[in-house]
Short mmCIF file of C-alpha atoms in Angstrom, two decimals:
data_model
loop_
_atom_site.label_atom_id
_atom_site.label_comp_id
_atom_site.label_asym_id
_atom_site.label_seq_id
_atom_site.Cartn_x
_atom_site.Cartn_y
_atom_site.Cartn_z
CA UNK A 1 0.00 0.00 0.00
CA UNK A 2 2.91 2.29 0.80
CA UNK A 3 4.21 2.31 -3.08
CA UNK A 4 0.54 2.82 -4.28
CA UNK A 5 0.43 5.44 -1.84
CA UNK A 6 3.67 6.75 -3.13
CA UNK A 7 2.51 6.54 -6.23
CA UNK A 8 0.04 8.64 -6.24
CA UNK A 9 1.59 11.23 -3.96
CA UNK A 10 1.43 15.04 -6.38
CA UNK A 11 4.39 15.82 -7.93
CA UNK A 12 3.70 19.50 -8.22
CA UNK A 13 0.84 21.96 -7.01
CA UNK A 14 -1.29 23.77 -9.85
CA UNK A 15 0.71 27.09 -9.09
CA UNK A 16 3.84 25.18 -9.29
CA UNK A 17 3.02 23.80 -12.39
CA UNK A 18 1.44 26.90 -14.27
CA UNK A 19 4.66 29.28 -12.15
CA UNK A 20 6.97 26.54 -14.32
CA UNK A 21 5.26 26.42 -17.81
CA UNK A 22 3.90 29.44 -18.27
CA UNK A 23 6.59 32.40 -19.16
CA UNK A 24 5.70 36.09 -20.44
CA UNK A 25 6.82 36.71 -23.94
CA UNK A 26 10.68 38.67 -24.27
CA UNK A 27 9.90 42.11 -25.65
CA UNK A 28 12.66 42.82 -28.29
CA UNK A 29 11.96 46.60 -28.00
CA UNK A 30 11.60 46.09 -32.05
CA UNK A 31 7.77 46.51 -32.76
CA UNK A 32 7.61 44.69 -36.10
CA UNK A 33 8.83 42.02 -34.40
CA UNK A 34 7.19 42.15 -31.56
CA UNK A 35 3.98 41.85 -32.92
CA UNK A 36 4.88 38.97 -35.21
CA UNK A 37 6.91 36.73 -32.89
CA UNK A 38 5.81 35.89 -29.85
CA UNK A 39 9.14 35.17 -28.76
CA UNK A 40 9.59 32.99 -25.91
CA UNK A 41 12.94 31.13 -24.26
CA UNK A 42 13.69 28.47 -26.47
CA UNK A 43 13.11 30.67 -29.55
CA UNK A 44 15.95 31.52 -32.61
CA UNK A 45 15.43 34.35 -34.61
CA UNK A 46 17.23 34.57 -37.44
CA UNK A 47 17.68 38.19 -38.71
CA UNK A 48 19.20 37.48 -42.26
CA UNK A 49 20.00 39.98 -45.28
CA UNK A 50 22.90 41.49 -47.04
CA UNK A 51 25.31 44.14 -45.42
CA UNK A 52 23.62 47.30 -44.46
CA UNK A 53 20.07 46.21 -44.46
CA UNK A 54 20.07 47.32 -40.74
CA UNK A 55 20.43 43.46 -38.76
CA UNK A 56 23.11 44.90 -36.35
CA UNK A 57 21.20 47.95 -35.66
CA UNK A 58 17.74 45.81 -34.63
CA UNK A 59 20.68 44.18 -32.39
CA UNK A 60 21.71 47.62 -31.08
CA UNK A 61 17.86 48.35 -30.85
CA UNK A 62 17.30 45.12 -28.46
CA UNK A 63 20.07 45.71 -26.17
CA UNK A 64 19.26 49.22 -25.67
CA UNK A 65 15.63 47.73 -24.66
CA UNK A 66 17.07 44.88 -22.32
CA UNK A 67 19.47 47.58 -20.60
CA UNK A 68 17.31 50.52 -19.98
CA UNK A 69 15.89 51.02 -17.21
CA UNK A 70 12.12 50.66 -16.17
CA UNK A 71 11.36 53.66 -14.35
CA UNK A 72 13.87 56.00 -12.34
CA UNK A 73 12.58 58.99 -9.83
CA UNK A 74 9.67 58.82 -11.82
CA UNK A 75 10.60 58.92 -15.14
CA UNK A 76 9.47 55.95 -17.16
CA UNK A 77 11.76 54.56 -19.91
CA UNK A 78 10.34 51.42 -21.32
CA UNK A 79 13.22 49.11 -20.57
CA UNK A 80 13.48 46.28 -18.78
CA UNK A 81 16.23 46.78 -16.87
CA UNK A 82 17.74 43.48 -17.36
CA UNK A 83 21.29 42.33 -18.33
CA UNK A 84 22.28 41.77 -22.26
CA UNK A 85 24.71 39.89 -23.54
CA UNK A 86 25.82 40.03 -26.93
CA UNK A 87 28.27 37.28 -28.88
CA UNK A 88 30.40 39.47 -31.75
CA UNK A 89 31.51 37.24 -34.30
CA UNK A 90 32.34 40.44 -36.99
CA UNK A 91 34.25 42.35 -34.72
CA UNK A 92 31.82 45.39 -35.88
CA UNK A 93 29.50 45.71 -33.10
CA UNK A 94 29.30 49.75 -33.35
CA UNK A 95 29.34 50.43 -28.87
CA UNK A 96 29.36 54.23 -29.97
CA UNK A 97 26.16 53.55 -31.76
CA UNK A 98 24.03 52.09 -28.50
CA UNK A 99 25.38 55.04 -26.55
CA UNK A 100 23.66 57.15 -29.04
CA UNK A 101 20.22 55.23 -28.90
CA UNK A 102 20.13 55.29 -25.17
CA UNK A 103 21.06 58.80 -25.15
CA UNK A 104 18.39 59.64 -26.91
CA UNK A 105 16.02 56.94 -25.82
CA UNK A 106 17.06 58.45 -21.92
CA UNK A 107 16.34 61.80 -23.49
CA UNK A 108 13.65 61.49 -24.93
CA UNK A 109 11.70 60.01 -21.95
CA UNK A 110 12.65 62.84 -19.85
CA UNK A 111 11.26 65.47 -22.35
CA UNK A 112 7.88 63.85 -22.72
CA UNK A 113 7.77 63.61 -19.10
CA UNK A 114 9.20 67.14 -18.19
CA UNK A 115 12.05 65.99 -16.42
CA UNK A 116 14.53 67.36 -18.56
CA UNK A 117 18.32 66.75 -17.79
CA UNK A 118 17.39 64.68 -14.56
CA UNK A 119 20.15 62.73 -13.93
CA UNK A 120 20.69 61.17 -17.69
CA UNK A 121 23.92 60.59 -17.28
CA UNK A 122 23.63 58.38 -14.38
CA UNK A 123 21.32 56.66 -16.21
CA UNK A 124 22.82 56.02 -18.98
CA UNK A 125 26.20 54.75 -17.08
CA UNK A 126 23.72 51.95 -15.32
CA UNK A 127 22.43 50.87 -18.78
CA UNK A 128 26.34 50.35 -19.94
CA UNK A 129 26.78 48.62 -16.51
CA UNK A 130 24.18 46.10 -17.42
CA UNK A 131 25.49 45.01 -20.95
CA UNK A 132 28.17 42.26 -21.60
CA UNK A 133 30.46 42.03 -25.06
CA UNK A 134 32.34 38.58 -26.24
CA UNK A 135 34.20 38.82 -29.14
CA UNK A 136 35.18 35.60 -30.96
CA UNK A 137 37.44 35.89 -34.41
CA UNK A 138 37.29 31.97 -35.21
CA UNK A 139 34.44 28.88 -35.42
CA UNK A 140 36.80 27.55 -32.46
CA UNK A 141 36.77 30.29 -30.25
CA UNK A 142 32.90 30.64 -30.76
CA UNK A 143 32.59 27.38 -29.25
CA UNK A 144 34.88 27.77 -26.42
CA UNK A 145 32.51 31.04 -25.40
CA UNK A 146 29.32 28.69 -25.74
CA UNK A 147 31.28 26.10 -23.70
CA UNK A 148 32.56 28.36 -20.83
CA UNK A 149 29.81 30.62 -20.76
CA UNK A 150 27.20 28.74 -18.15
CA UNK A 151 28.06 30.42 -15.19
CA UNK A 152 28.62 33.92 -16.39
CA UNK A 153 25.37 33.50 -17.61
CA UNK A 154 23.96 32.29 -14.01
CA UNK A 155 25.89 35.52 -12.46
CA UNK A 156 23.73 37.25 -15.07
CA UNK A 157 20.82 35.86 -14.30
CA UNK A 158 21.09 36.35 -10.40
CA UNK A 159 22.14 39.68 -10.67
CA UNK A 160 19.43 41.26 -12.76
CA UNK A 161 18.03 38.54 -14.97
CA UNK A 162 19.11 37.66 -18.85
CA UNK A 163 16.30 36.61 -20.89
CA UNK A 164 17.63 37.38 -24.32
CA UNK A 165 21.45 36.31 -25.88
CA UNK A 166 22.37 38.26 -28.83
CA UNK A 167 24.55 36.87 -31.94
CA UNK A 168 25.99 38.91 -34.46
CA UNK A 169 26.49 37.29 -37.29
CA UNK A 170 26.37 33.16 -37.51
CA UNK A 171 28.10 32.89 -40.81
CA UNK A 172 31.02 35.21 -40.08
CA UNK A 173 33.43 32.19 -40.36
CA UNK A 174 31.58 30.09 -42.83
CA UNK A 175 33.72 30.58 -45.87
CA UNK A 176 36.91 29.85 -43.58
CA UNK A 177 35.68 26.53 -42.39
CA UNK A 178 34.56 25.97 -45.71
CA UNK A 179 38.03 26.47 -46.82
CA UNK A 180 39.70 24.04 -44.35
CA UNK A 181 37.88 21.59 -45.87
CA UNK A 182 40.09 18.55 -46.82
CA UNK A 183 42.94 19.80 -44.57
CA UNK A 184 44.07 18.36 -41.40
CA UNK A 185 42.10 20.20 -39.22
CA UNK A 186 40.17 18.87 -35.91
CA UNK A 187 36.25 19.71 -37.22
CA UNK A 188 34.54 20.20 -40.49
CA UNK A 189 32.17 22.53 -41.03
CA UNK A 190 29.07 20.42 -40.63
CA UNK A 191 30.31 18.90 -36.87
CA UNK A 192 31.33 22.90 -35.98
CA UNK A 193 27.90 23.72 -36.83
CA UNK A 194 26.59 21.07 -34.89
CA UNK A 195 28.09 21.62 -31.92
CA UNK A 196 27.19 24.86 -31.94
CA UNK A 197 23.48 23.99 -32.11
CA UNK A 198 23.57 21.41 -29.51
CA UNK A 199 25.43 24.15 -27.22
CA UNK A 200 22.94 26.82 -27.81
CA UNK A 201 20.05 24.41 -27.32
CA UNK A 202 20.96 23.40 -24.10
CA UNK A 203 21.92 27.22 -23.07
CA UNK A 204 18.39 27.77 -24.06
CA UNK A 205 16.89 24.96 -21.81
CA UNK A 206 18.90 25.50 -18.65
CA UNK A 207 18.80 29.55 -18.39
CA UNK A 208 15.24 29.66 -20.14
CA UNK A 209 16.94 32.07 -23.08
CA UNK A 210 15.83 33.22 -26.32
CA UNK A 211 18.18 34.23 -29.11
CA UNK A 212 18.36 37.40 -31.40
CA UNK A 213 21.44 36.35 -34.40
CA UNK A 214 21.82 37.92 -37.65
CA UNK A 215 23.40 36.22 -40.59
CA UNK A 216 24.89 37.58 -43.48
CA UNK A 217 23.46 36.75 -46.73
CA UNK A 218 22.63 37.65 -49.79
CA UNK A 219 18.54 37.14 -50.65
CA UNK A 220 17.73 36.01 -53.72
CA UNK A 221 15.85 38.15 -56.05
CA UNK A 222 13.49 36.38 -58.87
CA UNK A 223 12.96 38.28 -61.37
CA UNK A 224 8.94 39.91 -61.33
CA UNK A 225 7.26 41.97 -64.30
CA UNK A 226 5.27 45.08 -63.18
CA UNK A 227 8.49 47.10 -61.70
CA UNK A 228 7.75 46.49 -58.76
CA UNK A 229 10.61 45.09 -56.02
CA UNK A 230 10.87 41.52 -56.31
CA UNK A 231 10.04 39.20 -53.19
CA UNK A 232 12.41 38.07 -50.68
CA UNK A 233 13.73 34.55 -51.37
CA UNK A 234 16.09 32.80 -48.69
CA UNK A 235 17.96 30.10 -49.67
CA UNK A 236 20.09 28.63 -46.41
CA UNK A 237 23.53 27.66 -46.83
CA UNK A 238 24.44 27.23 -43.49
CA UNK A 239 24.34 22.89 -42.55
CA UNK A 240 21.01 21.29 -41.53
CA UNK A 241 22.08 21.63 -37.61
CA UNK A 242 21.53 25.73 -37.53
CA UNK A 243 18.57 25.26 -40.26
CA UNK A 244 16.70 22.97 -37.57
CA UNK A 245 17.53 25.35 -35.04
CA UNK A 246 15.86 28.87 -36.35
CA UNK A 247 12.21 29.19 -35.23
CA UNK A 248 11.76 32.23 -36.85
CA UNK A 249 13.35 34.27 -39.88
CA UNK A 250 13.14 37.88 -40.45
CA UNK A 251 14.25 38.44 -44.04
CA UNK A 252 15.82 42.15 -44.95
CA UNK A 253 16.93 44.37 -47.58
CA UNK A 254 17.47 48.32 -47.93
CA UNK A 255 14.82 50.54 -49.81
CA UNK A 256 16.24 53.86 -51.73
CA UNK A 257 15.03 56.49 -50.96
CA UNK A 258 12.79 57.89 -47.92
CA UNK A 259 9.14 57.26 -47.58
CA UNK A 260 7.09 60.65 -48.14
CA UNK A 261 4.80 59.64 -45.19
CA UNK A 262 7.22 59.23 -42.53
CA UNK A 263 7.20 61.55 -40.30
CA UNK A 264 11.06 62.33 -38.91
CA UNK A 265 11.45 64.63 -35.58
CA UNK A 266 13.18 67.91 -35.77
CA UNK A 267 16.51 67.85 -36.35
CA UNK A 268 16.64 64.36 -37.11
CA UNK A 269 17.62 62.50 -40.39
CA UNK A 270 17.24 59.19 -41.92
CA UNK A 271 20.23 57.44 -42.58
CA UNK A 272 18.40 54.11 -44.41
CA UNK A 273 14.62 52.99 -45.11
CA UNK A 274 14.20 48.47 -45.03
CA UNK A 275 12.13 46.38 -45.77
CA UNK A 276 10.99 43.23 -43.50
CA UNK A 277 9.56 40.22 -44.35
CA UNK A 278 9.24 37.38 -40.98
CA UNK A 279 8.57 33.91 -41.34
CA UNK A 280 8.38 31.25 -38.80
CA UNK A 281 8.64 27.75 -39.10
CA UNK A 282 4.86 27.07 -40.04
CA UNK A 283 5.33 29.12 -43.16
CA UNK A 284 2.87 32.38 -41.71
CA UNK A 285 4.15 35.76 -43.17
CA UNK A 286 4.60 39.11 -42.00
CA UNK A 287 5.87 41.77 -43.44
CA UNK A 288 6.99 45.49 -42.08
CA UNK A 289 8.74 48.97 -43.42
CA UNK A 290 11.29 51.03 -41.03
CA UNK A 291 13.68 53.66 -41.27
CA UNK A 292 16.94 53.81 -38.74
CA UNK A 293 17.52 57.60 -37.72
CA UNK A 294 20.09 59.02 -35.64
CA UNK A 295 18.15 57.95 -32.61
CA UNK A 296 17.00 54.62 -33.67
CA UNK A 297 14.18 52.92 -35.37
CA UNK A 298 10.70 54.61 -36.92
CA UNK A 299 7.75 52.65 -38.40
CA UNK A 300 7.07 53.45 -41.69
#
């Protein structure tokens, strides 16, 4: 009677259950994507396009959103005052750039509230405190990060939470490994890849993270009668390990020209105008127009 009794002793309370399963979504600070991903830990989005269709600077746009603040003396600034952590494998992360978005994300919080000047720059050194660089220049040292990286990421986590690991660029080495192909080296490129996969799924399991990582690539275009732009086409030629991996793909490229609706604040300019197109892995599309100014993203 005692195993039967044992047996059908709860494992968990309701609370305890619905406390472990049911998690709020990570806000990206990005409201295209926001609205079309409900991005949860567990999550890969893949922001993919060729260079200067604006994937670092939703990157730069996210951290700034992790890092700031909540609310400080009464000033609200739609952060959420959590750690970032962001993996570099270009070596181009622009640091000067997310000082200028939470300068004038800081800013402009304090003018719509009429707390002009209070205190920004203690504000903004707190939001610097809160975000973590790695920079890796090789598929090897990428690896040894993702390997070594568990309990900076608990430190993270207990000292301000981490919801949300940021990648720059996944193929940054591709063509290298793809070189080394043949040679006496210890990996290929499809076992670097999968490693790599297998790391970041169990970082996502164990600290409950979601991940933001661009990838450099070059969409293809088909051709379309009518003048109009042609669609986005993705064609992946990273291995089958990262392909399984991506939940969700946000597709880029640059527009010329600015759009004679937006409407830019004084003194501001636009420095590029993209187009969005996201797809998740059941094949439902959504598609979105922005412009990056000096102080960060507008809608179109």
């Amino acid at each position: 009677m005692a195993e039967y009794a044992d047996f059908l002793e709860a494992d968990e309370t309701a609370y305890d259950l619905f406390a472990r399963i049911v998690v709020d979504p990570v806000r990206t600070g990005v409201p295209f994507l926001d609205r079309a991903v409900f991005l949860r830990p567990g999550h890969v989005v893949e922001l993919v396009g060729a260079s200067g269709c604006g994937k670092s600077e939703l990157l730069v746009q996210a951290a700034a959103t992790c890092i700031l603040p909540q609310e400080v003396n009464g000033v609200w600034y739609n952060g959420r005052q959590e750690n970032s952590l962001l993996i570099d494998l270009d070596s181009k992360f622009d640091l000067l750039r997310l000082i200028q978005v939470l300068d004038f994300r800081i800013k402009a919080a304090q003018q719509v509230q009429h707390r002009p000047g209070h205190a920004d720059s203690t504000v903004l050194t707190e939001c610097l405190h809160r975000f973590h660089l790695i920079q890796c220049h090789s598929s090897f040292q990428f690896l040894a990060a993702l390997k070594v990286i568990k309990p900076t990421l608990t430190s993270l986590e207990n000292n301000g939470g981490l919801r949300l690991l940021l990648i720059d660029n996944v193929a940054a080495f591709y063509w290298l490994d793809r070189d080394c192909k043949g040679q006496h080296v210890p990996m290929n490129l499809q076992a670097v890849h999968a490693i790599v996969a297998h790391e970041l799924r169990t970082i996502m399991q164990h600290h409950k993270l979601a991940v933001l990582a661009t990838k450099h690539a070059v969409l293809a275009a088909p051709s379309q009668e009518g003048g109009g732009p042609p669609p986005l086409v993705h064609r992946e030629f990273l291995p089958q390990a990262w392909h399984e991996l991506v939940s969700h793909r946000v597709m880029l490229r640059c527009v010329h020209g600015q759009p004679s609706h937006l409407r830019i604040p004084p003194g501001k300019t636009v420095t590029y105008h993209f187009q969005a197109k996201s797809v998740d892995t059941g094949g439902t599309e959504s598609h979105a127009s922005f412009a990056v100014i000096d102080g960060g993203l507008v809608m179109c």
